[in-house]
Short mmCIF file of C-alpha atoms and ligand atoms in Angstrom, two decimals:
data_model
loop_
_atom_site.label_atom_id
_atom_site.label_comp_id
_atom_site.label_asym_id
_atom_site.label_seq_id
_atom_site.Cartn_x
_atom_site.Cartn_y
_atom_site.Cartn_z
CA MET A 1 3.15 -21.38 4.94
CA SER A 2 5.29 -19.18 6.73
CA LEU A 3 3.21 -16.08 6.92
CA LEU A 4 4.04 -13.56 9.14
CA THR A 5 6.99 -15.36 10.17
CA GLY A 6 10.86 -14.72 10.97
CA ALA A 7 13.04 -11.99 8.79
CA THR A 8 13.88 -12.57 6.19
CA GLY A 9 16.89 -9.83 5.92
CA ALA A 10 15.60 -7.59 4.81
CA THR A 11 16.12 -5.17 8.08
CA GLY A 12 19.71 -3.55 7.37
CA ALA A 13 21.08 -2.89 11.05
CA SER A 14 21.19 0.65 9.52
CA SER A 15 17.48 1.18 8.90
CA PRO A 16 15.16 3.07 11.08
CA GLY A 17 11.93 1.53 12.56
CA VAL A 18 8.24 1.51 10.79
CA ALA A 19 7.60 4.85 12.89
CA GLU A 20 10.78 6.86 11.56
CA HIS A 21 10.02 5.06 8.49
CA LEU A 22 6.39 6.66 7.78
CA ARG A 23 7.28 9.79 10.48
CA LEU A 24 9.71 10.44 7.66
CA ALA A 25 6.62 10.26 5.17
CA ASP A 26 5.18 12.29 7.04
CA ALA A 27 6.68 15.20 7.25
CA HIS A 28 8.76 15.29 3.82
CA ALA A 29 6.49 13.31 1.48
CA ALA A 30 3.53 15.28 -0.92
CA GLN A 31 0.61 13.33 -0.01
CA ASN A 32 -0.62 12.87 -3.40
CA TYR A 33 -1.79 8.72 -1.52
CA ALA A 34 -2.45 8.17 1.54
CA PRO A 35 -0.51 4.50 2.31
CA LEU A 36 -2.24 1.63 4.12
CA PRO A 37 0.61 1.97 7.32
CA VAL A 38 3.87 -0.78 6.13
CA VAL A 39 6.53 -0.69 4.80
CA ILE A 40 8.07 -2.56 2.35
CA ALA A 41 11.98 -3.42 1.96
CA ALA A 42 12.16 -6.20 0.06
CA ALA A 43 9.44 -9.08 -1.74
CA LYS A 44 10.50 -11.90 -3.82
CA GLY A 45 7.26 -13.15 -5.58
CA ALA A 46 4.19 -13.11 -4.51
CA TRP A 47 5.82 -11.29 -0.65
CA VAL A 48 7.05 -8.78 0.20
CA THR A 49 8.94 -7.96 3.53
CA ASP A 50 8.52 -5.12 5.50
CA VAL A 51 11.64 -3.20 7.77
CA ALA A 52 9.94 -4.95 10.95
CA GLY A 53 10.28 -8.46 9.47
CA ASN A 54 6.85 -9.18 8.73
CA ARG A 55 5.78 -10.90 4.97
CA TYR A 56 2.86 -10.00 3.58
CA LEU A 57 1.26 -11.61 0.59
CA ASP A 58 0.63 -8.97 -2.01
CA CYS A 59 -2.92 -8.98 -3.71
CA LEU A 60 -2.53 -5.26 -5.63
CA SER A 61 0.59 -6.37 -7.70
CA ALA A 62 1.58 -2.54 -7.75
CA TYR A 63 -1.31 -2.37 -10.05
CA SER A 64 -1.15 -4.72 -12.23
CA ALA A 65 2.44 -3.94 -12.85
CA VAL A 66 3.65 -6.22 -10.48
CA ASN A 67 2.33 -9.37 -13.19
CA PHE A 68 5.31 -11.89 -13.09
CA GLY A 69 5.98 -11.29 -9.29
CA HIS A 70 8.76 -9.87 -8.08
CA ARG A 71 11.93 -9.83 -8.46
CA ASN A 72 11.57 -12.33 -12.07
CA GLU A 73 13.64 -13.57 -12.31
CA ARG A 74 14.23 -14.45 -16.52
CA ILE A 75 12.67 -10.00 -16.17
CA LEU A 76 16.23 -9.62 -13.41
CA ALA A 77 18.54 -11.95 -15.44
CA ALA A 78 16.90 -9.49 -18.62
CA ALA A 79 18.15 -6.64 -17.17
CA ARG A 80 21.14 -6.83 -15.34
CA VAL A 81 22.92 -7.67 -19.07
CA GLN A 82 21.26 -5.18 -19.98
CA LEU A 83 22.66 -2.35 -17.01
CA ASP A 84 26.48 -4.29 -17.78
CA ARG A 85 25.99 -3.23 -21.41
CA LEU A 86 24.08 0.07 -22.67
CA THR A 87 21.29 1.55 -20.41
CA LEU A 88 20.35 4.80 -22.19
CA THR A 89 20.87 6.29 -25.61
CA SER A 90 18.48 9.39 -25.93
CA ARG A 91 16.24 8.31 -29.67
CA ALA A 92 18.43 10.03 -31.00
CA PHE A 93 20.86 7.77 -32.37
CA GLY A 94 19.81 4.26 -32.52
CA HIS A 95 20.28 0.86 -29.92
CA ASP A 96 20.48 -3.14 -31.03
CA GLN A 97 17.56 -3.27 -28.23
CA PHE A 98 15.46 -0.66 -29.19
CA GLY A 99 14.29 -2.39 -32.76
CA PRO A 100 13.36 -6.07 -32.05
CA PHE A 101 11.56 -5.07 -28.52
CA CYS A 102 9.50 -2.61 -31.82
CA ALA A 103 9.31 -6.50 -33.63
CA GLU A 104 8.59 -8.25 -30.89
CA LEU A 105 5.93 -6.24 -29.22
CA ALA A 106 3.76 -5.97 -32.91
CA GLU A 107 3.73 -9.19 -32.99
CA LEU A 108 2.18 -10.52 -29.42
CA VAL A 109 -0.09 -7.40 -30.02
CA GLY A 110 -0.83 -8.58 -33.65
CA LYS A 111 -0.42 -4.80 -34.87
CA GLN A 112 2.55 -3.24 -36.95
CA LEU A 113 4.15 -0.22 -35.43
CA VAL A 114 5.10 0.08 -32.16
CA LEU A 115 5.82 3.83 -30.19
CA PRO A 116 7.25 3.35 -26.78
CA MET A 117 6.68 5.02 -24.26
CA ASN A 118 7.30 5.30 -20.09
CA THR A 119 3.91 5.65 -17.44
CA GLY A 120 0.81 4.74 -18.14
CA ALA A 121 0.00 8.25 -19.04
CA GLU A 122 2.04 9.34 -21.69
CA ALA A 123 0.97 6.96 -24.02
CA VAL A 124 -2.36 7.86 -23.55
CA GLU A 125 -1.36 11.28 -23.97
CA SER A 126 0.63 9.95 -27.41
CA ALA A 127 -2.95 7.74 -27.88
CA ILE A 128 -4.45 11.00 -28.40
CA LYS A 129 -2.19 13.17 -30.63
CA VAL A 130 -1.86 10.73 -33.14
CA ALA A 131 -5.72 9.94 -32.88
CA ARG A 132 -5.38 13.39 -33.72
CA LYS A 133 -3.32 14.18 -36.61
CA TRP A 134 -5.50 10.62 -38.36
CA GLY A 135 -8.17 13.42 -37.58
CA TYR A 136 -7.29 15.39 -39.89
CA LEU A 137 -4.78 14.63 -42.00
CA VAL A 138 -6.71 10.85 -42.51
CA LYS A 139 -10.05 11.58 -41.73
CA GLY A 140 -10.68 14.97 -42.76
CA VAL A 141 -11.96 16.80 -39.54
CA PRO A 142 -11.40 20.66 -40.19
CA ASP A 143 -9.04 21.74 -38.22
CA GLY A 144 -8.95 22.02 -33.76
CA ARG A 145 -11.91 20.31 -33.84
CA ALA A 146 -11.13 17.05 -33.54
CA THR A 147 -13.09 15.63 -29.89
CA ILE A 148 -12.34 12.16 -28.72
CA ILE A 149 -15.40 10.47 -26.80
CA VAL A 150 -14.63 8.69 -23.64
CA ALA A 151 -16.34 6.54 -20.34
CA GLY A 152 -17.88 7.51 -17.53
CA GLY A 153 -15.70 5.75 -15.28
CA ASN A 154 -12.55 5.73 -16.83
CA PHE A 155 -9.28 5.77 -15.09
CA HIS A 156 -6.46 6.77 -18.47
CA GLY A 157 -4.15 8.81 -15.22
CA ARG A 158 -3.16 11.81 -14.09
CA THR A 159 -2.37 14.02 -16.39
CA THR A 160 -4.13 17.77 -17.08
CA THR A 161 -5.04 16.87 -19.98
CA ILE A 162 -6.18 12.91 -18.87
CA ILE A 163 -7.97 14.81 -15.85
CA SER A 164 -9.73 16.75 -17.50
CA PHE A 165 -12.92 14.25 -19.10
CA SER A 166 -11.86 11.94 -15.71
CA ASP A 167 -15.87 12.35 -13.58
CA ASP A 168 -13.58 11.62 -10.21
CA PRO A 169 -14.19 15.01 -8.56
CA ASP A 170 -11.54 13.70 -6.68
CA ALA A 171 -8.49 13.02 -9.23
CA ARG A 172 -10.45 16.77 -10.64
CA ALA A 173 -11.24 19.52 -8.56
CA ASP A 174 -8.61 22.54 -9.62
CA PHE A 175 -6.30 21.47 -11.61
CA GLY A 176 -8.38 23.42 -13.84
CA PRO A 177 -9.04 24.32 -17.22
CA TYR A 178 -10.03 21.27 -18.34
CA ALA A 179 -9.04 20.45 -21.87
CA PRO A 180 -11.53 21.08 -24.49
CA GLY A 181 -12.12 17.64 -26.87
CA PHE A 182 -13.56 15.18 -24.72
CA TYR A 183 -16.49 13.95 -24.74
CA THR A 184 -18.25 11.17 -21.96
CA VAL A 185 -20.60 8.82 -22.29
CA PRO A 186 -22.03 6.14 -19.41
CA TYR A 187 -19.48 2.69 -19.82
CA GLY A 188 -21.51 0.07 -21.14
CA ASP A 189 -24.63 1.65 -23.19
CA ALA A 190 -23.50 2.01 -26.88
CA ALA A 191 -27.17 3.61 -27.48
CA ALA A 192 -25.17 6.36 -25.97
CA LEU A 193 -22.24 6.19 -27.67
CA ALA A 194 -24.40 6.28 -30.92
CA ASP A 195 -25.57 9.23 -29.97
CA ALA A 196 -22.54 10.94 -29.14
CA ILE A 197 -20.33 9.91 -32.44
CA ASP A 198 -20.06 12.77 -35.21
CA GLU A 199 -18.33 14.51 -37.80
CA HIS A 200 -15.81 15.68 -35.69
CA THR A 201 -14.60 12.38 -33.80
CA VAL A 202 -12.06 11.10 -33.83
CA ALA A 203 -11.70 7.67 -31.04
CA VAL A 204 -13.32 6.69 -29.00
CA LEU A 205 -11.39 5.75 -25.82
CA LEU A 206 -11.95 2.88 -23.55
CA GLU A 207 -10.94 0.54 -21.06
CA PRO A 208 -11.79 -2.63 -21.83
CA VAL A 209 -12.82 -3.62 -17.88
CA GLN A 210 -12.82 -0.92 -16.15
CA GLY A 211 -9.82 -1.58 -13.53
CA GLU A 212 -10.07 1.84 -11.03
CA ALA A 213 -14.05 1.79 -11.42
CA GLY A 214 -13.69 -2.05 -9.36
CA VAL A 215 -13.40 -4.73 -12.52
CA ILE A 216 -16.35 -3.24 -14.33
CA LEU A 217 -16.08 -6.09 -17.15
CA PRO A 218 -18.08 -4.26 -20.19
CA PRO A 219 -22.31 -5.15 -20.09
CA PRO A 220 -23.39 -8.91 -23.16
CA GLY A 221 -22.30 -7.38 -26.83
CA TYR A 222 -20.51 -4.13 -26.21
CA LEU A 223 -17.93 -3.46 -26.66
CA GLY A 224 -19.14 -5.74 -30.26
CA LEU A 225 -21.14 -2.99 -30.78
CA VAL A 226 -18.34 -0.28 -29.86
CA ARG A 227 -15.60 -1.89 -32.83
CA GLU A 228 -19.49 -1.89 -35.50
CA LEU A 229 -19.55 1.88 -34.42
CA CYS A 230 -16.12 2.55 -34.73
CA THR A 231 -16.10 0.56 -38.68
CA ARG A 232 -19.20 2.12 -39.49
CA GLU A 233 -18.38 6.40 -37.96
CA ASN A 234 -14.55 5.48 -39.05
CA VAL A 235 -13.49 6.69 -35.64
CA LEU A 236 -10.32 4.36 -34.69
CA PHE A 237 -10.99 2.62 -31.07
CA ILE A 238 -8.24 3.31 -28.31
CA ALA A 239 -8.05 0.17 -25.75
CA ASP A 240 -6.50 1.38 -22.64
CA GLU A 241 -5.09 -2.14 -22.23
CA ILE A 242 -2.61 -0.71 -19.89
CA GLN A 243 -4.01 -2.34 -16.72
CA SER A 244 -6.41 -5.37 -17.25
CA GLY A 245 -3.08 -6.26 -20.65
CA LEU A 246 0.01 -8.79 -20.38
CA ALA A 247 -1.98 -11.29 -18.68
CA ARG A 248 -4.13 -9.96 -15.88
CA THR A 249 -7.99 -11.92 -17.07
CA GLY A 250 -5.85 -15.07 -18.82
CA ARG A 251 -5.59 -13.93 -22.47
CA THR A 252 -2.89 -11.51 -23.17
CA LEU A 253 -5.07 -8.50 -23.83
CA ALA A 254 -9.03 -8.69 -22.21
CA CYS A 255 -9.92 -7.77 -25.92
CA GLU A 256 -9.63 -11.12 -27.03
CA HIS A 257 -12.88 -12.69 -24.15
CA TYR A 258 -14.82 -9.99 -26.30
CA GLY A 259 -13.74 -10.91 -29.99
CA VAL A 260 -13.20 -6.66 -30.77
CA VAL A 261 -9.62 -6.81 -32.25
CA PRO A 262 -9.31 -2.12 -31.60
CA ASP A 263 -7.68 -0.52 -34.05
CA ILE A 264 -4.66 1.12 -31.41
CA TYR A 265 -3.92 -1.06 -28.16
CA LEU A 266 -1.62 0.76 -25.05
CA LEU A 267 0.38 -1.18 -22.65
CA GLY A 268 1.51 -0.31 -19.89
CA LYS A 269 1.68 -1.24 -16.64
CA ALA A 270 4.15 -4.65 -16.32
CA LEU A 271 5.75 -4.49 -19.48
CA GLY A 272 7.72 -2.90 -17.40
CA GLY A 273 8.10 -6.22 -15.85
CA GLY A 274 8.05 -5.27 -12.46
CA VAL A 275 10.79 -2.68 -12.76
CA VAL A 276 10.58 -0.21 -15.23
CA PRO A 277 7.89 1.91 -16.28
CA VAL A 278 7.91 0.98 -19.80
CA SER A 279 4.00 2.24 -21.75
CA ALA A 280 3.60 1.36 -25.58
CA VAL A 281 1.48 2.39 -28.63
CA VAL A 282 1.06 0.12 -30.61
CA ALA A 283 -0.96 0.48 -33.97
CA ASP A 284 -0.39 -0.65 -38.26
CA GLN A 285 0.97 1.44 -40.11
CA ASP A 286 -2.33 3.62 -41.05
CA VAL A 287 -2.42 5.30 -37.54
CA LEU A 288 0.94 5.85 -36.03
CA GLY A 289 2.35 5.47 -39.81
CA LEU A 290 1.00 9.17 -39.21
CA LEU A 291 3.98 10.36 -36.39
CA ARG A 292 6.95 12.74 -38.78
CA PRO A 293 10.32 12.40 -37.49
CA GLY A 294 9.81 16.07 -34.41
CA GLN A 295 5.80 15.36 -33.77
CA HIS A 296 6.89 13.33 -30.89
CA GLY A 297 9.48 11.99 -28.55
CA SER A 298 10.83 11.23 -25.32
CA THR A 299 14.09 11.30 -23.62
CA PHE A 300 13.34 7.41 -21.58
CA GLY A 301 11.01 6.12 -23.73
CA GLY A 302 12.35 3.33 -25.75
CA ASN A 303 15.67 3.25 -23.95
CA PRO A 304 17.95 0.14 -23.79
CA LEU A 305 16.87 -1.35 -20.37
CA ALA A 306 13.25 -0.62 -20.89
CA CYS A 307 13.34 -2.30 -24.26
CA ALA A 308 16.20 -5.45 -22.44
CA VAL A 309 12.97 -6.01 -20.01
CA GLY A 310 10.70 -5.98 -22.75
CA ARG A 311 11.97 -8.03 -24.50
CA ALA A 312 11.78 -10.31 -21.37
CA VAL A 313 8.24 -9.67 -20.67
CA VAL A 314 7.51 -9.54 -24.41
CA THR A 315 8.68 -13.77 -24.16
CA MET A 316 6.55 -14.79 -21.08
CA LEU A 317 4.34 -13.54 -23.06
CA SER A 318 4.49 -15.30 -26.07
CA THR A 319 4.51 -19.10 -24.70
CA GLY A 320 0.55 -18.55 -23.33
CA GLU A 321 1.91 -20.39 -19.00
CA TYR A 322 1.35 -16.78 -17.45
CA GLN A 323 -2.16 -16.57 -19.16
CA GLN A 324 -3.26 -19.55 -18.55
CA ARG A 325 -2.61 -19.46 -14.84
CA ALA A 326 -4.46 -16.32 -14.57
CA ARG A 327 -7.95 -18.33 -15.58
CA HIS A 328 -7.00 -21.15 -13.66
CA LEU A 329 -6.28 -19.21 -10.48
CA GLY A 330 -9.10 -17.25 -11.48
CA GLU A 331 -11.59 -19.31 -11.06
CA HIS A 332 -10.48 -20.98 -8.53
CA LEU A 333 -10.78 -17.10 -6.54
CA HIS A 334 -13.60 -16.97 -7.81
CA ARG A 335 -15.24 -19.88 -6.23
CA GLU A 336 -14.03 -19.18 -3.39
CA LEU A 337 -15.00 -15.32 -3.13
CA ASP A 338 -18.94 -16.20 -4.46
CA ALA A 339 -18.94 -18.25 -1.11
CA LEU A 340 -18.91 -14.72 0.37
CA VAL A 341 -21.68 -12.54 -1.04
CA GLY A 342 -24.06 -12.19 1.57
CA CYS A 343 -21.36 -13.28 4.04
CA GLY A 344 -20.28 -9.38 4.29
CA VAL A 345 -19.71 -8.47 0.55
CA THR A 346 -22.98 -7.43 -2.21
CA ALA A 347 -20.65 -8.48 -5.27
CA VAL A 348 -17.63 -10.03 -6.62
CA ARG A 349 -17.24 -8.99 -10.24
CA CYS A 350 -14.01 -11.91 -11.53
CA LEU A 351 -11.59 -12.35 -14.47
CA GLY A 352 -8.86 -13.83 -15.32
CA LEU A 353 -7.26 -13.57 -12.02
CA TRP A 354 -8.07 -9.64 -11.51
CA ALA A 355 -11.39 -9.76 -8.79
CA GLY A 356 -13.74 -6.49 -7.26
CA VAL A 357 -15.04 -7.24 -4.70
CA ASP A 358 -17.84 -5.02 -2.70
CA ILE A 359 -18.12 -4.87 0.60
CA ASP A 360 -21.31 -4.00 3.03
CA PRO A 361 -21.61 -0.53 2.90
CA THR A 362 -23.42 -1.29 6.93
CA LEU A 363 -20.25 -3.60 7.86
CA GLY A 364 -17.25 -0.50 6.93
CA THR A 365 -15.63 1.43 4.57
CA GLY A 366 -13.01 -0.62 1.52
CA ARG A 367 -10.17 1.05 3.37
CA GLU A 368 -11.14 -1.20 7.47
CA VAL A 369 -11.30 -4.07 5.56
CA CYS A 370 -7.56 -3.98 4.00
CA GLN A 371 -6.40 -1.63 7.25
CA ARG A 372 -7.47 -5.22 9.05
CA LEU A 373 -6.46 -7.91 5.45
CA LEU A 374 -2.66 -5.38 6.11
CA GLU A 375 -2.37 -7.16 10.03
CA ARG A 376 -3.82 -10.76 8.82
CA GLY A 377 -0.31 -10.63 6.05
CA VAL A 378 -2.73 -9.21 2.66
CA LEU A 379 -1.83 -6.00 1.03
CA ALA A 380 -5.03 -4.67 -0.75
CA LYS A 381 -6.41 -2.25 -1.54
CA GLU A 382 -9.64 0.24 -1.38
CA THR A 383 -10.77 1.40 -4.98
CA HIS A 384 -14.21 4.67 -4.70
CA GLY A 385 -14.78 3.98 -0.97
CA ALA A 386 -16.62 0.64 -0.76
CA THR A 387 -14.41 -1.62 -3.06
CA ILE A 388 -11.29 -4.18 -3.09
CA ARG A 389 -9.51 -4.94 -6.01
CA LEU A 390 -7.69 -8.17 -5.96
CA ALA A 391 -4.92 -9.01 -8.95
CA PRO A 392 -2.19 -10.44 -6.38
CA PRO A 393 0.70 -11.86 -8.53
CA LEU A 394 0.29 -14.58 -11.50
CA VAL A 395 2.39 -16.69 -9.29
CA VAL A 396 0.29 -16.76 -6.39
CA GLU A 397 -0.14 -20.62 -5.33
CA ARG A 398 -3.54 -21.46 -5.13
CA ASP A 399 -3.07 -22.34 -1.42
CA GLU A 400 -2.57 -19.14 -0.66
CA LEU A 401 -5.53 -17.50 -2.25
CA SER A 402 -7.44 -19.54 0.07
CA TRP A 403 -5.98 -18.56 2.78
CA ALA A 404 -6.46 -15.07 1.64
CA VAL A 405 -10.02 -15.75 1.15
CA ALA A 406 -9.96 -16.94 4.76
CA ALA A 407 -8.47 -13.77 5.97
CA LEU A 408 -11.24 -12.27 4.14
CA HIS A 409 -14.01 -13.83 5.82
CA ALA A 410 -12.35 -13.75 9.42
CA VAL A 411 -11.97 -10.08 8.99
CA LEU A 412 -15.58 -10.09 7.83
CA THR A 413 -16.99 -11.99 10.54
CA GLU A 414 -15.14 -10.07 12.90
CA MET A 415 -16.44 -6.35 11.63
CA SER A 416 -19.83 -7.73 11.89
CA ARG A 417 -19.08 -8.92 15.19
CA ASP A 418 -17.85 -5.44 16.20
CA ASP A 419 -21.04 -3.84 15.05
CA THR A 420 -23.65 -6.06 16.49
CA THR A 421 -21.04 -4.21 20.08
CA PRO A 422 -23.72 -0.90 20.70
CA THR A 423 -26.49 -3.16 20.24
CA SER A 424 -25.54 -5.40 22.58
CA VAL A 425 -24.08 -2.83 24.78
CA PHE A 426 -26.88 -0.98 23.93
CA LEU A 427 -29.34 -3.44 25.62
CA LEU A 428 -26.97 -4.16 28.28
CA SER A 429 -27.25 -1.43 30.08
C1 PLP B 501 -2.56 3.24 -14.49
C2 PLP B 501 -3.52 2.93 -15.49
C3 PLP B 501 -2.71 5.31 -16.05
C4 PLP B 501 -2.28 5.09 -15.68
O1 PLP B 501 -0.50 5.36 -15.93
P1 PLP B 501 -0.13 5.49 -15.27
O2 PLP B 501 1.72 4.76 -15.02
O3 PLP B 501 0.30 5.78 -13.74
O4 PLP B 501 0.59 6.87 -15.45
C5 PLP B 501 -3.68 4.54 -17.65
N1 PLP B 501 -4.47 4.01 -17.92
C6 PLP B 501 -5.41 2.70 -16.72
C7 PLP B 501 -6.87 1.16 -17.77
C8 PLP B 501 -4.09 2.55 -15.74
O5 PLP B 501 -4.56 1.32 -15.12
#
């Protein structure tokens, strides 16, 4: 394996150095992220190359938006064909990629209708609107009284409405006034959910597996109980599969692992093939069929390029090949990560090729681990302080995964040694 060797032609002659790139971003970009100090210029498959020609194994995959690998040939080919034909019409007119995309995605997911949007947050917002309309028109909730129940520790996006029901202080603070109509119950607690549902509840909105919270898996039986409660109480079950969906967990949809079928699926991230933002609300006629012309829309939602890329993604998913890869590679990753428990790792949670690794806080923060992994050629991102989420592209090879886990092991060993330094210094003095 060639690691950290040789420029791949990524460094254009006119390209300024790493420090200059970082300086420009520091001086002229809003500081709403704290990126690791790497400046990526090119990528292929599971690997990225920085402006200095260093190569890194991507263990984040743009939060699972690059599930099929960077610049996947089949997705690029579909995009190129479409770029040479038609890119944008608006939904004021029909186009020849729209119907086929909706039909193919609906078939893959097992629902009747698709509402294409762009970002994940827009899909969430769209589902909130549709669920409320269903509540008034079908369930008979009095006008303006519809409520939606969400789970603690959720991540559903960044709009003003969505952050209103986040419990992450960074996501919320100073962005009020907050949207009313949402109640939070602890994730995994079906009894609390049962207590919270009343006659005004129109929907329960959940991530089947909480990604940003640190790959938190649902307790056994939980999602089945959520489904039963929703059916019994006449409430829509909305599954936000924007991060968990589209092969990441080893199934097309994470809900399949738990034998549940929600009323509404939210998809995004990987649906855009790592090329363009594509999201969708997918549900049956009795729910999505309530939308009439003029009630919802998006200039870019369902555009020809997005639909062509989305069709390539759906075709690739329809063979089950990527889901199987995620399962097999995930088992391997899980085994190797489990061996680190007790060696600087306190817990590991895995589903498919998706892992939450809790770092022993006495060693250091998740951020420090990620900084040291970067130096060893592995790109990963901490979430909520002490957890590192690993989600490499599904095209990664087994030995590359082993190499990344070995790098993590080396980093943890290094940090535990650093940790003892002050003590030894103390003893020597
Ligand atoms: C990323 C994410 C979103 C928001 O998607 P954006 O495209 O960033 O707006 C919503 N829900 C979940 C579960 C996500 O992981």
